[in-house]
GROMACS .gro file of C-alpha atoms in nm:
model
  400
    1MET     CA    1   9.808   2.670   2.974
    2GLN     CA    2   9.588   2.913   2.763
    3VAL     CA    3   9.263   2.883   2.654
    4THR     CA    4   9.192   2.938   2.262
    5THR     CA    5   8.857   3.059   2.148
    6VAL     CA    6   8.766   3.014   1.777
    7HIS     CA    7   8.419   3.242   1.746
    8HIS     CA    8   8.211   3.198   1.386
    9ALA     CA    9   7.920   3.432   1.292
   10PRO     CA   10   7.667   3.475   1.490
   11THR     CA   11   7.340   3.314   1.356
   12GLY     CA   12   7.191   3.454   1.056
   13THR     CA   13   7.157   3.411   0.719
   14ASP     CA   14   7.499   3.560   0.636
   15HIS     CA   15   7.666   3.280   0.404
   16THR     CA   16   7.962   3.271   0.662
   17VAL     CA   17   7.716   3.109   0.907
   18ILE     CA   18   7.629   2.820   0.661
   19GLY     CA   19   7.778   2.503   0.772
   20ALA     CA   20   7.946   2.616   1.096
   21ALA     CA   21   7.740   2.437   1.299
   22SER     CA   22   7.755   2.121   1.096
   23GLY     CA   23   8.104   2.171   1.076
   24LEU     CA   24   8.168   2.158   1.446
   25LEU     CA   25   7.995   1.872   1.461
   26GLY     CA   26   8.145   1.681   1.117
   27GLN     CA   27   8.475   1.744   1.359
   28TYR     CA   28   8.435   1.604   1.641
   29ARG     CA   29   8.640   1.244   1.697
   30ALA     CA   30   8.589   1.123   2.003
   31ALA     CA   31   8.927   1.247   2.125
   32PRO     CA   32   8.969   1.108   2.520
   33ASP     CA   33   8.904   1.497   2.646
   34GLU     CA   34   8.720   1.593   2.346
   35ALA     CA   35   8.329   1.719   2.406
   36PHE     CA   36   8.057   1.848   2.196
   37PHE     CA   37   7.732   2.029   2.296
   38ALA     CA   38   7.490   2.162   2.047
   39SER     CA   39   7.171   2.308   2.218
   40PRO     CA   40   6.877   2.570   2.038
   41THR     CA   41   7.119   2.821   2.085
   42ARG     CA   42   7.485   2.718   2.033
   43THR     CA   43   7.716   2.497   1.917
   44LEU     CA   44   8.047   2.393   2.121
   45LEU     CA   45   8.319   2.206   2.034
   46VAL     CA   46   8.621   2.164   2.305
   47ASP     CA   47   8.894   1.974   2.334
   48GLY     CA   48   9.178   1.965   2.565
   49VAL     CA   49   9.196   2.044   2.948
   50HIS     CA   50   9.321   2.356   3.093
   51ALA     CA   51   9.171   2.251   3.483
   52ARG     CA   52   8.926   1.959   3.577
   53VAL     CA   53   8.652   2.055   3.853
   54PRO     CA   54   8.794   1.887   4.148
   55GLN     CA   55   8.579   1.577   4.322
   56ASP     CA   56   8.554   1.646   4.718
   57ALA     CA   57   8.314   1.717   4.972
   58ARG     CA   58   8.223   2.104   4.890
   59PRO     CA   59   7.932   2.196   4.715
   60LEU     CA   60   7.975   2.159   4.358
   61PRO     CA   61   7.893   2.521   4.238
   62LEU     CA   62   8.219   2.645   4.469
   63ARG     CA   63   8.452   2.392   4.352
   64VAL     CA   64   8.305   2.515   3.982
   65ALA     CA   65   8.297   2.904   4.083
   66GLU     CA   66   8.671   2.850   4.189
   67THR     CA   67   8.821   2.646   3.941
   68LEU     CA   68   8.616   2.924   3.707
   69ASP     CA   69   8.804   3.204   3.871
   70ARG     CA   70   9.163   3.003   3.881
   71ALA     CA   71   9.120   2.968   3.511
   72ARG     CA   72   9.040   3.357   3.508
   73ARG     CA   73   9.331   3.407   3.683
   74ASP     CA   74   9.570   3.206   3.451
   75GLY     CA   75   9.498   3.448   3.155
   76VAL     CA   76   9.173   3.159   3.018
   77GLU     CA   77   8.953   3.494   2.838
   78ARG     CA   78   8.659   3.429   2.906
   79PRO     CA   79   8.656   3.059   3.077
   80LEU     CA   80   8.341   2.803   3.075
   81VAL     CA   81   8.312   2.459   3.232
   82VAL     CA   82   8.140   2.236   2.992
   83GLY     CA   83   8.068   1.795   3.123
   84ALA     CA   84   7.858   1.585   3.326
   85VAL     CA   85   7.687   1.613   3.660
   86ALA     CA   86   7.582   1.290   3.824
   87PHE     CA   87   7.180   1.149   3.882
   88ASP     CA   88   7.380   1.193   4.247
   89HIS     CA   89   7.531   1.512   4.212
   90ASP     CA   90   7.729   1.528   4.546
   91SER     CA   91   7.857   1.240   4.424
   92ARG     CA   92   8.045   1.259   4.093
   93ALA     CA   93   8.077   1.561   3.796
   94GLU     CA   94   8.290   1.511   3.523
   95LEU     CA   95   8.364   1.846   3.419
   96ALA     CA   96   8.617   2.056   3.273
   97VAL     CA   97   8.749   2.423   3.150
   98PRO     CA   98   8.864   2.299   2.793
   99ALA     CA   99   9.218   2.430   2.650
  100ARG     CA  100   9.046   2.512   2.321
  101VAL     CA  101   8.688   2.597   2.277
  102ARG     CA  102   8.505   2.650   1.948
  103ARG     CA  103   8.193   2.763   1.891
  104CYS     CA  104   7.916   2.885   1.669
  105GLY     CA  105   7.511   2.931   1.661
  106ALA     CA  106   7.235   2.675   1.713
  107LEU     CA  107   7.260   2.380   1.507
  108ARG     CA  108   6.865   2.356   1.399
  109ASP     CA  109   6.978   2.733   1.216
  110ASP     CA  110   7.235   2.569   0.978
  111PRO     CA  111   7.092   2.445   0.678
  112LEU     CA  112   7.367   2.211   0.571
  113VAL     CA  113   7.201   2.010   0.878
  114ALA     CA  114   6.968   1.901   0.670
  115LEU     CA  115   7.183   1.685   0.431
  116PRO     CA  116   7.175   1.324   0.556
  117ALA     CA  117   7.374   1.113   0.842
  118PRO     CA  118   7.627   0.834   0.768
  119VAL     CA  119   7.431   0.527   0.721
  120ALA     CA  120   7.490   0.299   0.996
  121ASP     CA  121   7.735   0.050   0.996
  122LEU     CA  122   7.600  -0.347   0.989
  123VAL     CA  123   7.720  -0.472   1.326
  124GLU     CA  124   7.638  -0.793   1.534
  125TRP     CA  125   7.484  -0.677   1.821
  126GLN     CA  126   7.463  -0.853   2.206
  127VAL     CA  127   7.214  -0.774   2.380
  128ARG     CA  128   7.173  -0.788   2.809
  129PRO     CA  129   6.870  -0.621   2.931
  130VAL     CA  130   6.883  -0.479   3.268
  131PRO     CA  131   6.640  -0.549   3.423
  132GLU     CA  132   6.467  -0.820   3.197
  133PRO     CA  133   6.137  -0.647   3.099
  134GLU     CA  134   5.900  -0.909   3.365
  135ALA     CA  135   6.142  -0.771   3.657
  136TYR     CA  136   6.104  -0.424   3.550
  137GLY     CA  137   5.745  -0.441   3.567
  138ALA     CA  138   5.727  -0.618   3.887
  139GLY     CA  139   5.922  -0.297   3.936
  140VAL     CA  140   5.690  -0.094   3.824
  141ALA     CA  141   5.438  -0.313   4.056
  142GLU     CA  142   5.592  -0.256   4.367
  143ALA     CA  143   5.627   0.131   4.273
  144VAL     CA  144   5.203   0.128   4.224
  145ARG     CA  145   5.176  -0.082   4.541
  146ARG     CA  146   5.387   0.221   4.707
  147LEU     CA  147   5.177   0.511   4.574
  148ARG     CA  148   4.823   0.367   4.652
  149ALA     CA  149   4.962   0.296   5.015
  150GLY     CA  150   5.010   0.679   5.051
  151GLU     CA  151   5.443   0.656   5.044
  152LEU     CA  152   5.481   0.927   4.820
  153SER     CA  153   5.340   1.053   4.481
  154LYS     CA  154   5.546   0.958   4.171
  155VAL     CA  155   5.852   0.770   4.146
  156VAL     CA  156   6.044   0.767   3.787
  157LEU     CA  157   6.201   0.409   3.748
  158ALA     CA  158   6.481   0.329   3.486
  159ARG     CA  159   6.557   0.042   3.272
  160THR     CA  160   6.927   0.012   3.076
  161LEU     CA  161   7.020  -0.252   2.802
  162GLU     CA  162   7.371  -0.310   2.773
  163LEU     CA  163   7.485  -0.412   2.432
  164THR     CA  164   7.854  -0.533   2.296
  165ALA     CA  165   7.972  -0.488   1.936
  166GLY     CA  166   8.211  -0.687   1.717
  167ARG     CA  167   8.364  -0.435   1.604
  168PRO     CA  168   8.487  -0.083   1.713
  169LEU     CA  169   8.194   0.160   1.769
  170ASP     CA  170   8.206   0.451   1.522
  171LEU     CA  171   8.097   0.732   1.823
  172PRO     CA  172   8.145   1.043   1.560
  173ALA     CA  173   7.924   0.873   1.357
  174ILE     CA  174   7.627   0.818   1.619
  175LEU     CA  175   7.672   1.172   1.736
  176GLN     CA  176   7.615   1.299   1.337
  177ARG     CA  177   7.296   1.064   1.352
  178LEU     CA  178   7.153   1.186   1.647
  179ALA     CA  179   7.200   1.558   1.599
  180ARG     CA  180   7.088   1.520   1.289
  181ARG     CA  181   6.706   1.336   1.332
  182ASP     CA  182   6.628   1.619   1.605
  183PRO     CA  183   6.916   1.903   1.545
  184GLY     CA  184   6.627   2.189   1.766
  185GLY     CA  185   6.662   1.981   2.063
  186TYR     CA  186   7.038   1.929   2.273
  187THR     CA  187   7.303   1.695   2.159
  188PHE     CA  188   7.564   1.578   2.344
  189ALA     CA  189   7.960   1.380   2.370
  190VAL     CA  190   8.118   1.462   2.679
  191PRO     CA  191   8.426   1.248   2.865
  192ALA     CA  192   8.298   1.033   3.130
  193GLY     CA  193   8.580   0.897   3.290
  194GLY     CA  194   8.722   0.612   3.288
  195GLY     CA  195   8.810   0.616   2.901
  196ARG     CA  196   8.430   0.630   2.841
  197THR     CA  197   8.175   0.935   2.629
  198LEU     CA  198   7.859   0.984   2.789
  199ILE     CA  199   7.631   1.068   2.469
  200GLY     CA  200   7.344   1.159   2.343
  201ALA     CA  201   7.046   1.364   2.225
  202SER     CA  202   6.783   1.471   2.516
  203PRO     CA  203   6.446   1.686   2.429
  204GLU     CA  204   6.442   1.838   2.814
  205LEU     CA  205   6.690   2.194   2.907
  206LEU     CA  206   6.688   2.192   3.312
  207LEU     CA  207   6.793   2.496   3.353
  208SER     CA  208   6.973   2.774   3.118
  209ARG     CA  209   7.055   3.151   3.261
  210ARG     CA  210   7.188   3.473   3.066
  211GLY     CA  211   7.176   3.746   3.250
  212THR     CA  212   6.921   3.754   3.521
  213ALA     CA  213   6.656   3.531   3.293
  214VAL     CA  214   6.588   3.215   3.322
  215LEU     CA  215   6.448   2.945   3.168
  216ALA     CA  216   6.382   2.571   3.293
  217ASN     CA  217   6.155   2.296   3.012
  218PRO     CA  218   6.035   1.995   3.198
  219LEU     CA  219   5.912   1.803   3.072
  220ALA     CA  220   5.634   1.467   3.193
  221GLY     CA  221   5.389   1.291   3.023
  222SER     CA  222   5.474   1.067   2.692
  223VAL     CA  223   5.355   0.871   2.406
  224PRO     CA  224   5.519   0.712   2.162
  225ARG     CA  225   5.475   0.874   1.823
  226SER     CA  226   5.316   0.697   1.533
  227ALA     CA  227   5.433   0.668   1.139
  228ASP     CA  228   5.086   0.667   1.063
  229LEU     CA  229   5.009   1.074   1.070
  230ALA     CA  230   4.622   1.006   1.214
  231GLU     CA  231   4.742   0.784   1.453
  232ASP     CA  232   5.062   1.038   1.536
  233VAL     CA  233   4.795   1.310   1.587
  234ARG     CA  234   4.574   1.111   1.756
  235ARG     CA  235   4.854   1.016   2.028
  236ALA     CA  236   4.924   1.359   2.033
  237ALA     CA  237   4.521   1.491   2.088
  238GLY     CA  238   4.524   1.224   2.373
  239LEU     CA  239   4.824   1.330   2.588
  240LEU     CA  240   4.678   1.675   2.627
  241GLU     CA  241   4.391   1.515   2.766
  242SER     CA  242   4.499   1.203   2.943
  243PRO     CA  243   4.418   1.243   3.366
  244LYS     CA  244   4.719   1.025   3.414
  245ASP     CA  245   4.979   1.223   3.212
  246LEU     CA  246   4.827   1.533   3.341
  247HIS     CA  247   4.904   1.505   3.673
  248GLU     CA  248   5.226   1.337   3.601
  249HIS     CA  249   5.326   1.697   3.505
  250ALA     CA  250   5.187   1.928   3.739
  251VAL     CA  251   5.362   1.748   3.956
  252VAL     CA  252   5.689   1.863   3.820
  253VAL     CA  253   5.583   2.197   3.725
  254ASP     CA  254   5.474   2.210   4.074
  255ALA     CA  255   5.799   2.132   4.236
  256ILE     CA  256   6.012   2.359   4.011
  257ARG     CA  257   5.779   2.577   4.079
  258ALA     CA  258   5.868   2.590   4.485
  259ALA     CA  259   6.204   2.517   4.363
  260LEU     CA  260   6.305   2.818   4.205
  261ALA     CA  261   6.062   3.094   4.396
  262PRO     CA  262   6.314   3.171   4.698
  263TYR     CA  263   6.551   3.288   4.426
  264CYS     CA  264   6.328   3.572   4.157
  265ARG     CA  265   6.204   3.888   4.175
  266THR     CA  266   5.914   3.745   3.919
  267LEU     CA  267   5.794   3.387   3.816
  268ASP     CA  268   5.602   3.291   3.503
  269VAL     CA  269   5.445   2.900   3.522
  270PRO     CA  270   5.199   2.830   3.221
  271GLU     CA  271   4.851   2.739   3.341
  272ARG     CA  272   4.878   2.467   3.136
  273PRO     CA  273   5.137   2.213   2.949
  274THR     CA  274   5.183   2.218   2.524
  275LEU     CA  275   5.365   1.963   2.308
  276VAL     CA  276   5.680   1.886   2.218
  277ARG     CA  277   5.790   1.584   1.968
  278THR     CA  278   6.089   1.440   1.864
  279ALA     CA  279   6.149   1.215   1.640
  280ALA     CA  280   6.011   0.918   1.864
  281MET     CA  281   5.864   1.080   2.123
  282TRP     CA  282   5.544   1.321   2.186
  283HIS     CA  283   5.591   1.477   2.539
  284LEU     CA  284   5.360   1.759   2.767
  285ALA     CA  285   5.629   2.067   2.822
  286THR     CA  286   5.631   2.338   3.046
  287THR     CA  287   5.806   2.687   2.933
  288ILE     CA  288   5.849   2.854   3.314
  289THR     CA  289   6.033   3.190   3.271
  290ALA     CA  290   6.229   3.365   3.529
  291ASP     CA  291   6.397   3.676   3.650
  292LEU     CA  292   6.631   3.630   3.893
  293ALA     CA  293   6.623   3.871   4.189
  294ASP     CA  294   7.060   3.823   4.320
  295PRO     CA  295   7.236   3.818   3.979
  296ALA     CA  296   7.552   3.682   4.113
  297VAL     CA  297   7.347   3.331   4.150
  298SER     CA  298   7.465   3.106   3.831
  299ALA     CA  299   7.285   2.874   3.634
  300LEU     CA  300   7.464   2.578   3.805
  301GLU     CA  301   7.387   2.668   4.134
  302LEU     CA  302   7.006   2.703   3.994
  303ALA     CA  303   7.054   2.423   3.820
  304THR     CA  304   7.164   2.193   4.125
  305ALA     CA  305   6.865   2.338   4.354
  306LEU     CA  306   6.599   2.174   4.092
  307HIS     CA  307   6.788   1.862   4.042
  308PRO     CA  308   6.664   1.588   4.077
  309THR     CA  309   6.333   1.698   3.955
  310PRO     CA  310   6.029   1.523   3.998
  311ALA     CA  311   6.079   1.426   3.620
  312VAL     CA  312   6.367   1.242   3.675
  313CYS     CA  313   6.316   1.133   4.038
  314GLY     CA  314   6.022   1.131   4.189
  315THR     CA  315   5.836   1.297   4.466
  316PRO     CA  316   5.864   1.348   4.709
  317THR     CA  317   6.222   1.303   4.673
  318PRO     CA  318   6.365   1.146   4.963
  319LEU     CA  319   6.094   0.856   4.911
  320ALA     CA  320   6.144   0.861   4.540
  321ARG     CA  321   6.532   0.801   4.565
  322GLN     CA  322   6.518   0.554   4.807
  323ALA     CA  323   6.238   0.345   4.627
  324ILE     CA  324   6.463   0.422   4.334
  325GLY     CA  325   6.760   0.221   4.524
  326GLU     CA  326   6.524  -0.060   4.619
  327ILE     CA  327   6.427  -0.139   4.325
  328GLU     CA  328   6.651  -0.030   4.022
  329PRO     CA  329   6.977  -0.293   3.983
  330PHE     CA  330   7.195  -0.127   3.894
  331ASP     CA  331   7.382   0.249   4.005
  332ARG     CA  332   7.243   0.547   3.743
  333GLY     CA  333   7.535   0.665   3.740
  334LEU     CA  334   7.532   0.989   3.513
  335TYR     CA  335   7.224   0.891   3.345
  336ALA     CA  336   6.944   1.114   3.469
  337GLY     CA  337   7.216   1.391   3.581
  338MET     CA  338   7.282   1.680   3.344
  339VAL     CA  339   7.532   1.764   3.116
  340GLY     CA  340   7.584   2.131   2.941
  341TRP     CA  341   7.819   2.409   3.039
  342GLY     CA  342   7.824   2.749   3.223
  343ASP     CA  343   8.087   3.017   3.225
  344ALA     CA  344   8.234   3.306   3.485
  345ALA     CA  345   7.970   3.536   3.460
  346GLY     CA  346   7.747   3.264   3.624
  347ASP     CA  347   7.538   3.195   3.235
  348GLY     CA  348   7.468   2.844   3.094
  349GLU     CA  349   7.254   2.544   2.999
  350TRP     CA  350   7.215   2.254   3.122
  351VAL     CA  351   6.997   1.939   3.019
  352VAL     CA  352   6.828   1.675   3.211
  353THR     CA  353   7.091   1.389   3.062
  354LEU     CA  354   6.863   1.172   2.877
  355ARG     CA  355   6.827   0.966   2.511
  356CYS     CA  356   7.174   0.877   2.631
  357ALA     CA  357   7.451   0.588   2.670
  358GLU     CA  358   7.786   0.555   2.805
  359ALA     CA  359   8.004   0.404   2.507
  360ASP     CA  360   8.392   0.295   2.559
  361GLU     CA  361   8.543   0.094   2.214
  362ARG     CA  362   8.281  -0.138   2.190
  363THR     CA  363   7.973  -0.149   2.441
  364LEU     CA  364   7.689   0.118   2.490
  365ARG     CA  365   7.539   0.113   2.805
  366VAL     CA  366   7.151   0.269   2.681
  367TYR     CA  367   6.981   0.375   2.946
  368ALA     CA  368   6.555   0.475   2.957
  369GLY     CA  369   6.261   0.544   3.227
  370ALA     CA  370   5.921   0.595   3.290
  371GLY     CA  371   5.719   0.840   3.571
  372VAL     CA  372   5.479   0.580   3.774
  373VAL     CA  373   5.237   0.673   3.905
  374ALA     CA  374   4.935   0.519   4.113
  375ALA     CA  375   4.785   0.523   3.776
  376SER     CA  376   5.015   0.328   3.599
  377ARG     CA  377   5.082  -0.005   3.439
  378PRO     CA  378   5.303  -0.211   3.441
  379GLU     CA  379   5.276  -0.324   3.004
  380ALA     CA  380   5.214   0.041   2.965
  381GLU     CA  381   5.568   0.212   3.141
  382LEU     CA  382   5.779  -0.067   2.961
  383ALA     CA  383   5.629   0.037   2.618
  384GLU     CA  384   5.773   0.384   2.675
  385THR     CA  385   6.083   0.306   2.760
  386SER     CA  386   6.123   0.068   2.492
  387ALA     CA  387   6.027   0.352   2.245
  388LYS     CA  388   6.286   0.625   2.475
  389PHE     CA  389   6.561   0.314   2.348
  390ARG     CA  390   6.506   0.341   2.016
  391THR     CA  391   6.622   0.741   1.999
  392PHE     CA  392   6.986   0.568   2.071
  393LEU     CA  393   6.930   0.220   1.922
  394ASP     CA  394   6.855   0.403   1.557
  395ALA     CA  395   7.137   0.582   1.574
  396ALA     CA  396   7.354   0.347   1.660
  397GLY     CA  397   7.214   0.144   1.358
  398VAL     CA  398   7.081  -0.124   1.672
  399PRO     CA  399   6.789  -0.354   1.481
  400ARG     CA  400   6.436  -0.332   1.564
   0.00000   0.00000   0.00000
């Protein structure tokens, strides 16, 4: 099977660019083998399957490299893999070389993305929290006890909402609302296996590679935004001075620095974080840049060396993963993994799978997590996860 690649004009002000990215967004139909991915650098819409990355015990970067090499030998021009990798990247990856690729510039550079998204339909929702809020608070309290006992430095605890609709879901409309709300972020809808779709809008780049240039943008330390401008500014300023959030952020940045250092000739890590905002949250962010020592190391190999970072797991990683397994009453699956693309040259963009849900015809399983450190309070982490849920719940039309 040959891959068909449709190229649009590069990002710019030429009239041929206007509407290209929003056009691809509007063409997504949630077909079983269709995927959409938008980042600050590009927009991809792919469909069909030329080859799937096999699920076996070999390292994931090796399996992906072999699949891409085989696709290239098959005559596929500029082959790439698109899809998602689980939180436990050794256990599951939903990645494929598509049969058709359409690509263009960034969604945020398309003026038509400012047009309003479709209004959410009125839907009757049944909502079941897992765990219940009181149980989540108890889990946070248990994590704080372990932290204060010196067992670990940080752990990220998540919870879910299981939503059932009274009618079939309109996933393309949900994707439109997610993308148009935060067009400068990372919006995705990819097959999740078993007829499900992983759909969301993440604010966090795990890692990208273009040639030997590497970029990571960890987020850790968050506060909900406010509709009142003065209060919103106060919250942002407070986040920049919060000892608890600055410590949480520093733990993540230090871990990424240590993981990248063996691969890089140069590594630039700013001393203090800056702020990133989404429609729902303020986040502390650090932009880490590096230059690879060995150009044969792919973006996916680097991403798997970083993942899971303390931003979604904790530190030390083995103890944090053990605590997550003991406290969280569900399997994370693809949540808090990574989603994106990689090509045969080793370039790619891999995004932390946040602000997302796994969806089928009538159900959504929405995820949100919060970083817990010794100074954490259960009620604050519950409020943070509730605020993070709103990114997806608003897009799905779930009432407040």
